[in-house]
Tab-separated table of C-alpha atoms in Angstrom:
chain	number	residue	atom	x	y	z
A	1	LYS	CA	43.209	-19.198	0.149
A	2	TRP	CA	41.965	-17.479	3.529
A	3	ILE	CA	42.419	-14.012	2.067
A	4	LYS	CA	40.789	-15.026	-1.391
A	5	GLY	CA	37.872	-16.482	0.377
A	6	LEU	CA	37.347	-13.257	2.468
A	7	THR	CA	37.475	-11.220	-0.741
A	8	GLN	CA	35.033	-13.290	-2.481
A	9	ALA	CA	32.617	-13.559	0.464
A	10	ALA	CA	33.117	-9.663	0.860
A	11	GLY	CA	31.541	-9.243	-2.907
A	12	LEU	CA	34.563	-8.934	-4.700
A	13	GLY	CA	34.555	-11.757	-6.898
A	14	LYS	CA	38.065	-12.540	-9.067
A	15	ILE	CA	40.737	-10.646	-7.399
A	16	GLU	CA	44.135	-11.541	-7.830
A	17	VAL	CA	46.195	-11.544	-4.302
A	18	ALA	CA	49.948	-10.653	-4.191
A	19	ILE	CA	52.398	-10.329	-1.518
A	20	TRP	CA	53.869	-6.944	-2.138
A	21	ASN	CA	57.707	-7.223	-1.071
A	22	THR	CA	58.940	-3.992	0.551
A	23	ASN	CA	61.874	-5.944	2.365
A	24	LYS	CA	59.741	-5.401	5.325
A	25	ARG	CA	59.943	-1.707	5.293
A	26	ASN	CA	56.310	-0.873	4.350
A	27	MET	CA	53.034	-1.658	6.166
A	28	ASN	CA	50.315	-1.114	3.726
A	29	ALA	CA	47.615	-2.551	1.337
A	30	VAL	CA	46.444	-1.419	-1.647
A	31	VAL	CA	44.107	-2.408	-5.101
A	32	VAL	CA	45.624	-1.649	-8.230
A	33	GLY	CA	43.586	-1.724	-11.553
A	34	PHE	CA	40.630	-0.265	-12.721
A	35	VAL	CA	38.649	-3.352	-14.372
A	36	SER	CA	37.467	-6.138	-12.357
A	37	PRO	CA	39.293	-8.918	-14.258
A	38	PHE	CA	42.743	-6.936	-13.870
A	39	ARG	CA	42.389	-6.150	-10.409
A	40	LYS	CA	44.987	-7.384	-7.987
A	41	LEU	CA	45.257	-6.650	-4.059
A	42	LEU	CA	48.852	-6.141	-2.982
A	43	LEU	CA	49.444	-6.612	0.867
A	44	SER	CA	52.868	-5.458	1.984
A	45	ASP	CA	55.178	-8.271	3.433
A	46	GLN	CA	55.561	-6.492	6.724
A	47	LEU	CA	51.826	-6.011	7.021
A	48	ILE	CA	51.251	-9.655	6.590
A	49	GLU	CA	54.014	-10.462	9.043
A	50	ARG	CA	52.983	-8.212	11.876
A	51	LEU	CA	49.292	-8.000	12.279
A	52	PRO	CA	47.101	-10.330	13.634
A	53	ARG	CA	44.769	-12.200	11.330
A	54	THR	CA	41.742	-10.184	12.725
A	55	GLN	CA	43.397	-6.855	12.610
A	56	LEU	CA	44.792	-8.003	8.985
A	57	ALA	CA	41.172	-9.072	7.678
A	58	MET	CA	39.594	-5.675	8.768
A	59	VAL	CA	42.552	-3.858	6.570
A	60	ILE	CA	41.550	-6.019	3.534
A	61	LEU	CA	37.775	-5.486	4.249
A	62	HIS	CA	38.501	-1.886	3.952
A	63	GLU	CA	40.302	-2.088	0.551
A	64	ALA	CA	37.135	-4.227	-0.254
A	65	ALA	CA	34.806	-1.526	1.133
A	66	HIS	CA	36.493	0.853	-1.388
A	67	LEU	CA	35.950	-1.382	-4.350
A	68	LYS	CA	32.050	-1.891	-3.128
A	69	ARG	CA	30.917	1.734	-2.982
A	70	ARG	CA	32.853	2.695	-5.831
A	71	HIS	CA	35.291	4.998	-4.229
A	72	LEU	CA	37.530	5.603	-7.110
A	73	PRO	CA	34.919	6.270	-9.576
A	74	LEU	CA	33.442	8.444	-7.463
A	75	ARG	CA	36.349	10.289	-6.760
A	76	MET	CA	36.939	10.820	-10.588
A	77	LEU	CA	33.698	11.809	-11.397
A	78	SER	CA	33.573	14.601	-8.309
A	79	ILE	CA	35.445	16.946	-10.361
A	80	ILE	CA	33.641	16.753	-13.559
A	81	PRO	CA	31.024	19.628	-12.242
A	82	ILE	CA	34.048	21.980	-11.610
A	83	TRP	CA	35.659	21.882	-15.112
A	84	GLY	CA	32.301	21.436	-16.671
A	85	THR	CA	31.298	24.644	-15.246
A	86	ALA	CA	34.543	26.255	-16.357
A	87	ALA	CA	34.103	24.883	-19.747
A	88	ALA	CA	30.360	26.548	-20.066
A	89	ILE	CA	31.071	29.692	-18.862
A	90	SER	CA	34.637	30.292	-20.733
A	91	PRO	CA	33.133	31.735	-23.965
A	92	TRP	CA	31.560	34.439	-22.094
A	93	PHE	CA	34.992	35.702	-21.020
A	94	GLU	CA	36.736	35.024	-24.022
A	95	THR	CA	37.867	38.840	-24.740
A	96	SER	CA	39.233	38.943	-20.914
A	97	GLN	CA	43.049	38.528	-20.654
A	98	TRP	CA	42.419	37.694	-16.948
A	99	PHE	CA	40.265	34.744	-17.540
A	100	ALA	CA	42.679	32.279	-18.357
A	101	PRO	CA	45.061	32.473	-15.811
A	102	THR	CA	42.724	32.882	-13.184
A	103	GLY	CA	40.259	30.438	-14.316
A	104	SER	CA	42.745	27.891	-14.574
A	105	ILE	CA	44.199	28.750	-11.270
A	106	SER	CA	40.546	28.479	-9.667
A	107	CYS	CA	39.743	25.226	-11.120
A	108	ILE	CA	42.989	23.536	-10.050
A	109	LEU	CA	42.455	25.105	-6.516
A	110	LEU	CA	38.603	23.847	-6.527
A	111	THR	CA	39.529	20.572	-8.145
A	112	LEU	CA	42.196	19.956	-5.263
A	113	LEU	CA	39.823	20.813	-2.491
A	114	THR	CA	37.183	18.607	-4.009
A	115	LEU	CA	39.384	15.605	-4.164
A	116	ARG	CA	40.604	16.209	-0.664
A	117	TRP	CA	36.831	16.421	0.615
A	118	VAL	CA	35.847	13.069	-1.359
A	119	SER	CA	39.159	11.490	-0.837
A	120	HIS	CA	38.609	11.947	3.217
A	121	ARG	CA	34.810	11.172	3.304
A	122	THR	CA	35.493	7.970	1.479
A	123	GLU	CA	37.989	7.005	3.753
A	124	HIS	CA	35.890	7.450	6.911
A	125	ASP	CA	32.924	5.491	4.638
A	126	ALA	CA	35.390	2.608	3.939
A	127	ASP	CA	36.111	2.269	7.628
A	128	ILE	CA	32.388	2.169	8.382
A	129	GLU	CA	31.797	-0.298	5.822
A	130	ALA	CA	34.452	-2.455	6.572
A	131	CYS	CA	33.048	-2.971	9.802
A	132	ARG	CA	29.598	-3.687	8.677
A	133	ILE	CA	31.095	-6.548	6.524
A	134	ALA	CA	32.905	-7.690	9.147
A	135	ALA	CA	29.938	-8.255	11.324
A	136	SER	CA	27.935	-9.791	8.524
A	137	LEU	CA	30.480	-12.135	7.671
A	138	SER	CA	31.678	-13.193	11.370
A	139	ASP	CA	29.599	-16.476	11.213
A	140	GLN	CA	31.529	-17.379	7.965
A	141	PHE	CA	35.198	-16.493	9.362
A	142	ASN	CA	36.017	-17.185	12.906
A	143	GLU	CA	38.731	-14.395	12.557
A	144	LEU	CA	35.956	-11.649	12.025
A	145	PRO	CA	34.663	-9.685	14.940
A	146	ASP	CA	31.010	-10.617	15.138
A	147	SER	CA	29.495	-7.001	15.945
A	148	PHE	CA	30.034	-3.498	14.363
A	149	GLU	CA	31.460	-2.268	17.860
A	150	GLN	CA	34.165	-4.739	18.032
A	151	ALA	CA	35.174	-4.660	14.296
A	152	GLY	CA	35.759	-0.672	14.811
A	153	ARG	CA	38.163	-1.601	17.519
A	154	GLU	CA	39.860	-3.953	15.681
A	155	LEU	CA	40.525	-1.673	12.742
A	156	SER	CA	41.301	0.961	15.068
A	157	ARG	CA	44.193	-1.201	16.353
A	158	ALA	CA	45.364	-2.197	12.954
A	159	LEU	CA	45.752	1.725	11.935
A	160	LEU	CA	47.307	2.281	15.082
A	161	GLU	CA	49.927	-0.756	14.457
A	162	VAL	CA	50.164	-0.068	10.698
A	163	THR	CA	51.411	3.846	11.464
A	164	SER	CA	53.387	2.889	14.941
A	165	GLU	CA	56.917	3.472	13.438
A	166	ARG	CA	56.168	6.205	11.233
A	167	THR	CA	53.843	8.644	13.394
A	168	SER	CA	53.884	11.447	11.077
A	169	SER	CA	51.670	9.082	8.980
A	170	ARG	CA	48.962	9.268	11.398
A	171	LYS	CA	48.384	12.945	10.800
A	172	SER	CA	46.139	14.113	8.184
A	173	SER	CA	47.199	14.186	4.372
A	174	TRP	CA	45.739	15.390	1.238
A	175	MET	CA	44.243	11.930	0.620
A	176	HIS	CA	43.901	10.470	3.733
A	177	PRO	CA	42.213	11.765	7.166
A	178	GLY	CA	44.142	11.531	10.510
A	179	VAL	CA	44.228	8.309	12.146
A	180	LEU	CA	42.682	9.578	15.221
A	181	ALA	CA	40.195	11.545	13.178
A	182	ARG	CA	39.036	7.848	11.396
A	183	ILE	CA	38.840	6.018	14.992
A	184	SER	CA	36.657	9.104	16.258
A	185	THR	CA	34.418	8.491	13.419
A	186	MET	CA	34.167	4.918	13.766
A	187	ARG	CA	33.591	5.197	17.587
A	188	ALA	CA	30.762	7.753	16.533
A	189	ASN	CA	28.960	5.356	14.299
A	190	ARG	CA	29.406	2.224	16.862
A	191	GLU	CA	27.787	4.259	19.202
A	192	LYS	CA	24.830	5.196	17.031
A	193	SER	CA	24.831	1.387	15.980
A	194	VAL	CA	24.282	0.427	19.773
A	195	VAL	CA	21.755	3.056	20.021
A	196	LEU	CA	19.911	2.033	17.073
A	197	GLY	CA	20.207	-2.052	18.236
A	198	ILE	CA	22.359	-2.815	14.903
A	199	SER	CA	24.881	-5.400	15.842
């Protein structure tokens, strides 16, 4: 009930919340489903058991931020210009025996690089947006930090706890920036918020 209240206050509307049974081997949260009425927020059993409620709230708001900022459609749309350009110029090179293989390989590489860049940017954006949401909802939920700065600290603690047993997952991957890079970005934005007088 508390989680559903938090997701609704964050602007997600109706979303099913379910415990993801991993036999306490996984600490993760994910939203599945493209269409609003059929979306589901999955929270792993170990995540719910181990994280304090404030940190759990920040993880949930991170997932909420992905939806609010439409990050999944953005990732999908980001590759359209690459494939559109390839389709547009392909008629000019129909007679070239090298165009098909080199063009396909180039498109695949550009697609992967673009998706990696956009994925990393959207992860950072979701962290920052989660901190903003937390501060704005702190008067409705006692568990939420009441400032952007404190929200960043709590989300940073959650990220370190989630990756505490598998430190290799703290490193940068294709879809996620490294945990330390995420914490550094939040810290930089916290400092910017303080300078601008934004709580």
